[in-house]
Coordinates of C-alpha atoms in Angstrom, one line a residue:
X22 CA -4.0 11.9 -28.1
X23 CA -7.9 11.8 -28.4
X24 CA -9.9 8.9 -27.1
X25 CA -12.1 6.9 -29.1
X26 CA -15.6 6.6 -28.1
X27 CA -16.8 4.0 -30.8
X28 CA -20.1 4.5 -32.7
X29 CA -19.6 6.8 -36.0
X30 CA -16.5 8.0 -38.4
X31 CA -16.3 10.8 -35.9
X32 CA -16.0 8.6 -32.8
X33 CA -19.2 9.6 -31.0
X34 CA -21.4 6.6 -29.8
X35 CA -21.1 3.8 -27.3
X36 CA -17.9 3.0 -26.0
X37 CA -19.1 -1.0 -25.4
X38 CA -19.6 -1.4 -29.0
X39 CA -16.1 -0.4 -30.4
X40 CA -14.9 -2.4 -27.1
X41 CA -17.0 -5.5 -28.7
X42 CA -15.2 -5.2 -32.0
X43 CA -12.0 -5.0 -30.3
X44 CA -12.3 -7.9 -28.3
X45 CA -13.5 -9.9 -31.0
X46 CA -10.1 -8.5 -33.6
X47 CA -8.0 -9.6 -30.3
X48 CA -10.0 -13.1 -30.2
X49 CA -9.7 -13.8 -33.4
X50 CA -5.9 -13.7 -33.7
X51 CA -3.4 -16.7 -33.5
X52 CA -1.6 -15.2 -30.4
X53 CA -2.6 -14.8 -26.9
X54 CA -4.3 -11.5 -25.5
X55 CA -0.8 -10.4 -23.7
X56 CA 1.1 -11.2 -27.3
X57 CA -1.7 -9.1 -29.1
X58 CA -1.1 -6.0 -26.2
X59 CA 2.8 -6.2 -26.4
X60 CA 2.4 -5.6 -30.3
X61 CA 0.0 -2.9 -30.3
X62 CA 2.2 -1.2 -27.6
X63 CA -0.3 -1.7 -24.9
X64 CA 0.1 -2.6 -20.9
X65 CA -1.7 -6.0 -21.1
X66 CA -3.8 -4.6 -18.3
X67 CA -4.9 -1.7 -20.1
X68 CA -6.0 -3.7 -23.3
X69 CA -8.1 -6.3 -21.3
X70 CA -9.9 -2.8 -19.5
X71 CA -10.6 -1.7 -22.5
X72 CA -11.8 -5.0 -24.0
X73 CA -14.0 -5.3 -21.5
X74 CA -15.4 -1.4 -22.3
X75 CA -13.8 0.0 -18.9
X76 CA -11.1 2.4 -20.4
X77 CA -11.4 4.1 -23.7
X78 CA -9.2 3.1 -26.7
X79 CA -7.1 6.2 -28.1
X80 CA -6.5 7.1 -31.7
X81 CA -3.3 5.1 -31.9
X82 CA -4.7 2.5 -30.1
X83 CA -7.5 1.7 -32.4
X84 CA -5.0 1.8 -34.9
X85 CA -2.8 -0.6 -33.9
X86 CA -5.2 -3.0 -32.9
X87 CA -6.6 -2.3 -36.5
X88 CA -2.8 -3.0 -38.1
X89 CA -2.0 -6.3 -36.0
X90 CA -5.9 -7.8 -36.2
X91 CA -5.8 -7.3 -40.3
X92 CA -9.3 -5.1 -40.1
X93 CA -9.6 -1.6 -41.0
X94 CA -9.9 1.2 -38.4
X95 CA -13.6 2.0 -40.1
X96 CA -14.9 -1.5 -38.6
X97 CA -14.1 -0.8 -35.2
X98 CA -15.1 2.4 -35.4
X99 CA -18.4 1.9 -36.9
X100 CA -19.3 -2.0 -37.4
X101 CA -18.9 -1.4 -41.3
X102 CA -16.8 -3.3 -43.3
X103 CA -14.4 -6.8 -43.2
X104 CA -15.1 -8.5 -40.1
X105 CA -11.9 -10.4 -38.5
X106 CA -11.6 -14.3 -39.7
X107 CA -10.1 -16.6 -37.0
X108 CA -6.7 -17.6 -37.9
X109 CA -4.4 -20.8 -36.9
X110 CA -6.2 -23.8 -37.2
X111 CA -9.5 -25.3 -38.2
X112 CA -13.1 -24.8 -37.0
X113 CA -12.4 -21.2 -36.7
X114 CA -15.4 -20.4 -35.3
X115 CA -15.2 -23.3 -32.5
X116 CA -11.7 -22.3 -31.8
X117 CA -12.8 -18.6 -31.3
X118 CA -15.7 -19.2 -29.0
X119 CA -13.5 -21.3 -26.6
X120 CA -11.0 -18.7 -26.7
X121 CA -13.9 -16.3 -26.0
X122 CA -14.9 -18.1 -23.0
X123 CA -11.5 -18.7 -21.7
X124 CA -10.7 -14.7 -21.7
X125 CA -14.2 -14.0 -20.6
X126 CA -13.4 -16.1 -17.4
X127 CA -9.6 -13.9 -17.1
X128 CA -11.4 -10.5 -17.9
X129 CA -13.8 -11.3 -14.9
X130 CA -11.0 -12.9 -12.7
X131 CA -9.4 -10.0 -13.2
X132 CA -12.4 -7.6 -12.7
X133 CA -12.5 -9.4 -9.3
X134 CA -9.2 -9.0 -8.3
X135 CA -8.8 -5.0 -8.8
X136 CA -12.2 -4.8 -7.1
X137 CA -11.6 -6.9 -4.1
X138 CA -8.1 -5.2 -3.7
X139 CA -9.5 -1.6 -3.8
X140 CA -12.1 -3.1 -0.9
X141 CA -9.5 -4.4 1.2
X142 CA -7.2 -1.4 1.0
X143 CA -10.3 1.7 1.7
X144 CA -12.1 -0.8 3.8
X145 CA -9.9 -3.5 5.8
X146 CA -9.4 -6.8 5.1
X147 CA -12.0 -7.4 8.2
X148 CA -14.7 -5.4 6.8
X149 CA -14.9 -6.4 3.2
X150 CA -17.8 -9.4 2.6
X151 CA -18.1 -12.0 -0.2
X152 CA -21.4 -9.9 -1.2
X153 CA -19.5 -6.4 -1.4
X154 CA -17.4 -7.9 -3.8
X155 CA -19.9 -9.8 -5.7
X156 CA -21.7 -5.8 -5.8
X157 CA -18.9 -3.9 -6.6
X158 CA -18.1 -6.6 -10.2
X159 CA -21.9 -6.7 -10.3
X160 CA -21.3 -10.6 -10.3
X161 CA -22.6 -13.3 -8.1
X162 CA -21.0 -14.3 -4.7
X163 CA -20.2 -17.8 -6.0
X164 CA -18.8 -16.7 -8.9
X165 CA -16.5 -15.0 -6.7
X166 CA -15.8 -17.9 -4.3
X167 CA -14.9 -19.7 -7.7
X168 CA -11.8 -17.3 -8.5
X169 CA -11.2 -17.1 -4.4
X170 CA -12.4 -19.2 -3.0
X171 CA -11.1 -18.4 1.1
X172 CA -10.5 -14.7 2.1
X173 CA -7.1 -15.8 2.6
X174 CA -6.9 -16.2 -1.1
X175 CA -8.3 -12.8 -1.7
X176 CA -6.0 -11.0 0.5
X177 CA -2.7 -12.8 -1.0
X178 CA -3.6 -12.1 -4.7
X179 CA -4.7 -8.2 -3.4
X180 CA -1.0 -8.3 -2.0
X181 CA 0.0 -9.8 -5.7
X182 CA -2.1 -7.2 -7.3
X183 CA -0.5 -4.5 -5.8
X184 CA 3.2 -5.5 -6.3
X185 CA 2.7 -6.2 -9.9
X186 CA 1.7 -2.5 -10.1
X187 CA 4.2 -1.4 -8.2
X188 CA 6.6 -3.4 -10.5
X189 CA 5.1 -2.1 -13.6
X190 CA 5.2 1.9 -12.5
X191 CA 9.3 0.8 -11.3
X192 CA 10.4 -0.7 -14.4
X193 CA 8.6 2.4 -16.7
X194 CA 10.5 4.9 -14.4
X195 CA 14.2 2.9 -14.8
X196 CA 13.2 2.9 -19.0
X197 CA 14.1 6.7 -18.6
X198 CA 16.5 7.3 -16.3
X199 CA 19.9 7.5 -17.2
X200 CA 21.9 6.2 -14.7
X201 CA 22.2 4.2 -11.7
X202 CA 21.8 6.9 -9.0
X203 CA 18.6 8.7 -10.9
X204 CA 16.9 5.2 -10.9
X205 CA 17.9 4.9 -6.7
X206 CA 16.2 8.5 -7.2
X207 CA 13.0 7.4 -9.1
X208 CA 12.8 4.1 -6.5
X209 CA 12.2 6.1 -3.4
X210 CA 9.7 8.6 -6.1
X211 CA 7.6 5.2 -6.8
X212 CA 7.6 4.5 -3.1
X213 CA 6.1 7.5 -2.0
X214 CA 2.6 7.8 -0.6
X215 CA 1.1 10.6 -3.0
X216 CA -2.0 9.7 -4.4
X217 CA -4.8 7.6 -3.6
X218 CA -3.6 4.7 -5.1
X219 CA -0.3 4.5 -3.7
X220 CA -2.2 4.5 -0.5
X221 CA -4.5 1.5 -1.6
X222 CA -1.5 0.1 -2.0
X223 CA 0.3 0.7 1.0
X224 CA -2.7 -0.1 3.1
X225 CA -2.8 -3.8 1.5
X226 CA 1.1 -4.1 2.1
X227 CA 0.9 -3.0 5.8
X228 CA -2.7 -5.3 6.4
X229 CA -0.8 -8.7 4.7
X230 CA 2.0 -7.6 7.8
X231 CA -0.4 -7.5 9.6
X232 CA -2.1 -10.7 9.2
X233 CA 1.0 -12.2 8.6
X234 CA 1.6 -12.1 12.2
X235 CA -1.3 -14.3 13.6
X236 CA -1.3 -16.3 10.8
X237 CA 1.8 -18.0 9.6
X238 CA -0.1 -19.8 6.4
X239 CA 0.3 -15.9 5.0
X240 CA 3.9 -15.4 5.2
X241 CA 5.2 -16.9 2.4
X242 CA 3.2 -14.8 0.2
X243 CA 4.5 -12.0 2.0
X244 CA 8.1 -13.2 1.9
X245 CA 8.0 -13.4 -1.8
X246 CA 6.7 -10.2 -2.9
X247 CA 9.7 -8.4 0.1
X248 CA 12.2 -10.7 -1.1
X249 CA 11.6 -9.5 -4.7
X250 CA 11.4 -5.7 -3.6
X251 CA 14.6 -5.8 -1.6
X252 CA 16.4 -7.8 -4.5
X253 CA 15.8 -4.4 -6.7
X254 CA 17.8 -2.0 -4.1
X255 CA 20.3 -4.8 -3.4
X256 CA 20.8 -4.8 -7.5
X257 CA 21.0 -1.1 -7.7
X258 CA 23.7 -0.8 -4.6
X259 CA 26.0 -3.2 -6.4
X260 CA 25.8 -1.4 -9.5
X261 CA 26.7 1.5 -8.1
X262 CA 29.6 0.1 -6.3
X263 CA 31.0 -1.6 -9.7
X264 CA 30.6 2.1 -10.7
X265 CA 33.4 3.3 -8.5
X266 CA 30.4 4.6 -5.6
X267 CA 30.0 3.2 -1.9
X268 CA 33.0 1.1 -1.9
X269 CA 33.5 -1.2 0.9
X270 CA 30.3 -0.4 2.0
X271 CA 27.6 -4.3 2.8
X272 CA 25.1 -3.5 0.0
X273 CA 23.0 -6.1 1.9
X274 CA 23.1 -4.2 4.7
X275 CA 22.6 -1.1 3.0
X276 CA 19.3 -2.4 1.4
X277 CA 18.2 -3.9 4.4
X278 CA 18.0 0.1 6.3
X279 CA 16.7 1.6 3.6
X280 CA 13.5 -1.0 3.1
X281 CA 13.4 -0.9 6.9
X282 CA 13.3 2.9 6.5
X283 CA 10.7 3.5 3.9
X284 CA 8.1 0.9 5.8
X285 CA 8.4 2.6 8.5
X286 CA 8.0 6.2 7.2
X287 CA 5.2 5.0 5.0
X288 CA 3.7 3.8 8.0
X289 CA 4.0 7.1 9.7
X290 CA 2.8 9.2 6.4
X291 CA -0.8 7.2 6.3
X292 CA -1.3 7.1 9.6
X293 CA -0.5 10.9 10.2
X294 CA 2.1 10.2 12.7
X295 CA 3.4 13.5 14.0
X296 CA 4.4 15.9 11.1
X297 CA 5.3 13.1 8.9
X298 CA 4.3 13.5 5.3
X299 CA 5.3 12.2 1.4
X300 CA 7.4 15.0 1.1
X301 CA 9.4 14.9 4.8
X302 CA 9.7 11.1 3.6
X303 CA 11.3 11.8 1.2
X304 CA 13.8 13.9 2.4
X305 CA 14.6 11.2 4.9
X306 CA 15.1 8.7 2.0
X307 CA 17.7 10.9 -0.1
X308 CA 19.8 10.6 2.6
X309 CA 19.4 7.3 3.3
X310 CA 22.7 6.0 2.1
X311 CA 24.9 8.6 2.8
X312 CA 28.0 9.3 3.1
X313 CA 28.3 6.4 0.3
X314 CA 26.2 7.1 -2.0
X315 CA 25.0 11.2 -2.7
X316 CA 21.3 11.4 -4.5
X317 CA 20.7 15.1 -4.0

């Protein structure tokens, strides 16, 4: 697929002003933004990037937001043409500019959050200021204190951040796989340490342990988004032993090793412990719940 640049019929121009357009299509519908990106076959956090002129809207894209906000595909592209009308209710125009200012105030919550999570996990939780933050979303510090207001805050909702995208890469992977072992396979694929952002979001996993420790206000946070993690493989293990595998076998138990095991190795892998690396991890992990349950 092509991307969409925004300007003339042929897509050349400036990217903020097709992004405008957009926004307002999305504003101007009787559903909510997340609604809106579930029927134009978007990840809501991919629509609200692109809203906010940060990620470039594809051919299909434009289309379906031009199919489910009752515009033609010429206005986006070019300004020309029916404008959206607010639908659902009366003083249209009212109604739109609260809406408006309520997803202006998510799209820069949001904007905050992916920036102060990317500072946390290249920097250290330590290291990042208020004012780096403020820089990086080209905002003010108290605008940021308003969405987080403690560095506390930040570092639980960076720990958030990070498991929702986890989450969201796990549950596109188990879409295609076609059985229960393959999606144990694609688990321990998702957990690997690869590219820079699995790293980012390693390093904010392993700095909430961290602070966890000293400070106990932090652990329930961190309890939640394990408890949820471990839940998956627990799942997965029973399925596969109502499938005839790993009989007899304490699925809690089971579960319990193998999270203890990738932590560990993950650990190893960004800190360059001996000749640990993504691929010797996962190795390790293939085997991890053998003799009951074969993944090579």
């Amino acid at each position: 697929m092509t991307s969409i640049q925004g300007g003339g019929e042929d897509g050349a121009g400036d990217t903020a002003t097709l992004a405008d357009r957009a926004r307002l299509v999305v504003l101007s519908a009787p559903i909510s933004q997340r609604e809106f990106a579930d029927r134009v076959g978007m990840d809501p956090t991919a629509l609200s990037k692109a809203l906010r002129g940060n990620r470039r809207l594809r051919d299909h894209e434009v289309a379906a937001i031009a199919q489910v906000g009752r515009v033609s595909q010429r206005y986006l592209r070019t300004g020309e043409g029916k404008a959206p009308v607010a639908r659902g209710g009366t003083g249209g125009g009212q109604a739109v500019r609260r809406r408006a200012d309520a997803v202006d105030a998510d799209l820069r919550r949001a904007q905050i959050l992916e920036a102060t999570a990317r500072l946390i996990a290249r920097r250290g939780f330590h290291k990042v200021r208020v004012s780096d933050i403020a820089r990086a979303c080209g905002t003010s510090t108290g605008t940021v204190h308003y969405h987080f207001p403690t560095k506390d805050d930040a570092l639980r909702s960076a720990l958030v951040f990070y498991a929702e995208r986890f989450h969201t890469r796990l549950e596109e992977e188990f879409k295609t796989a076609d059985s229960t072992v393959e999606k144990l396979r694609r688990l321990i694929e998702v957990q690997l340490p690869t590219t820079e952002e699995d790293a980012d979001e390693w390093s904010v996993w392993v700095q909430s342990w961290n602070e966890a420790v000293l400070d106990p206000t932090l652990r329930e946070g961190q309890r939640s988004v394990y408890a949820r993690w471990r839940q998956i493989v627990v799942d997965l293990l029973r399925t596969c032993q109502r499938e005839g595998m790993a009989e007899g076998a304490d699925a809690e138990a089971m579960a319990g090793r193998f999270t203890s095991m990738v932590d560990g190795l993950a650990i190893q892998v960004l800190a360059g412990t001996g000749d640990m690396d993504a691929a010797r991890m996962r190795e390790l992990l293939l085997d991890a719940f053998e003799p009951y349950i074969t993944l090579r």
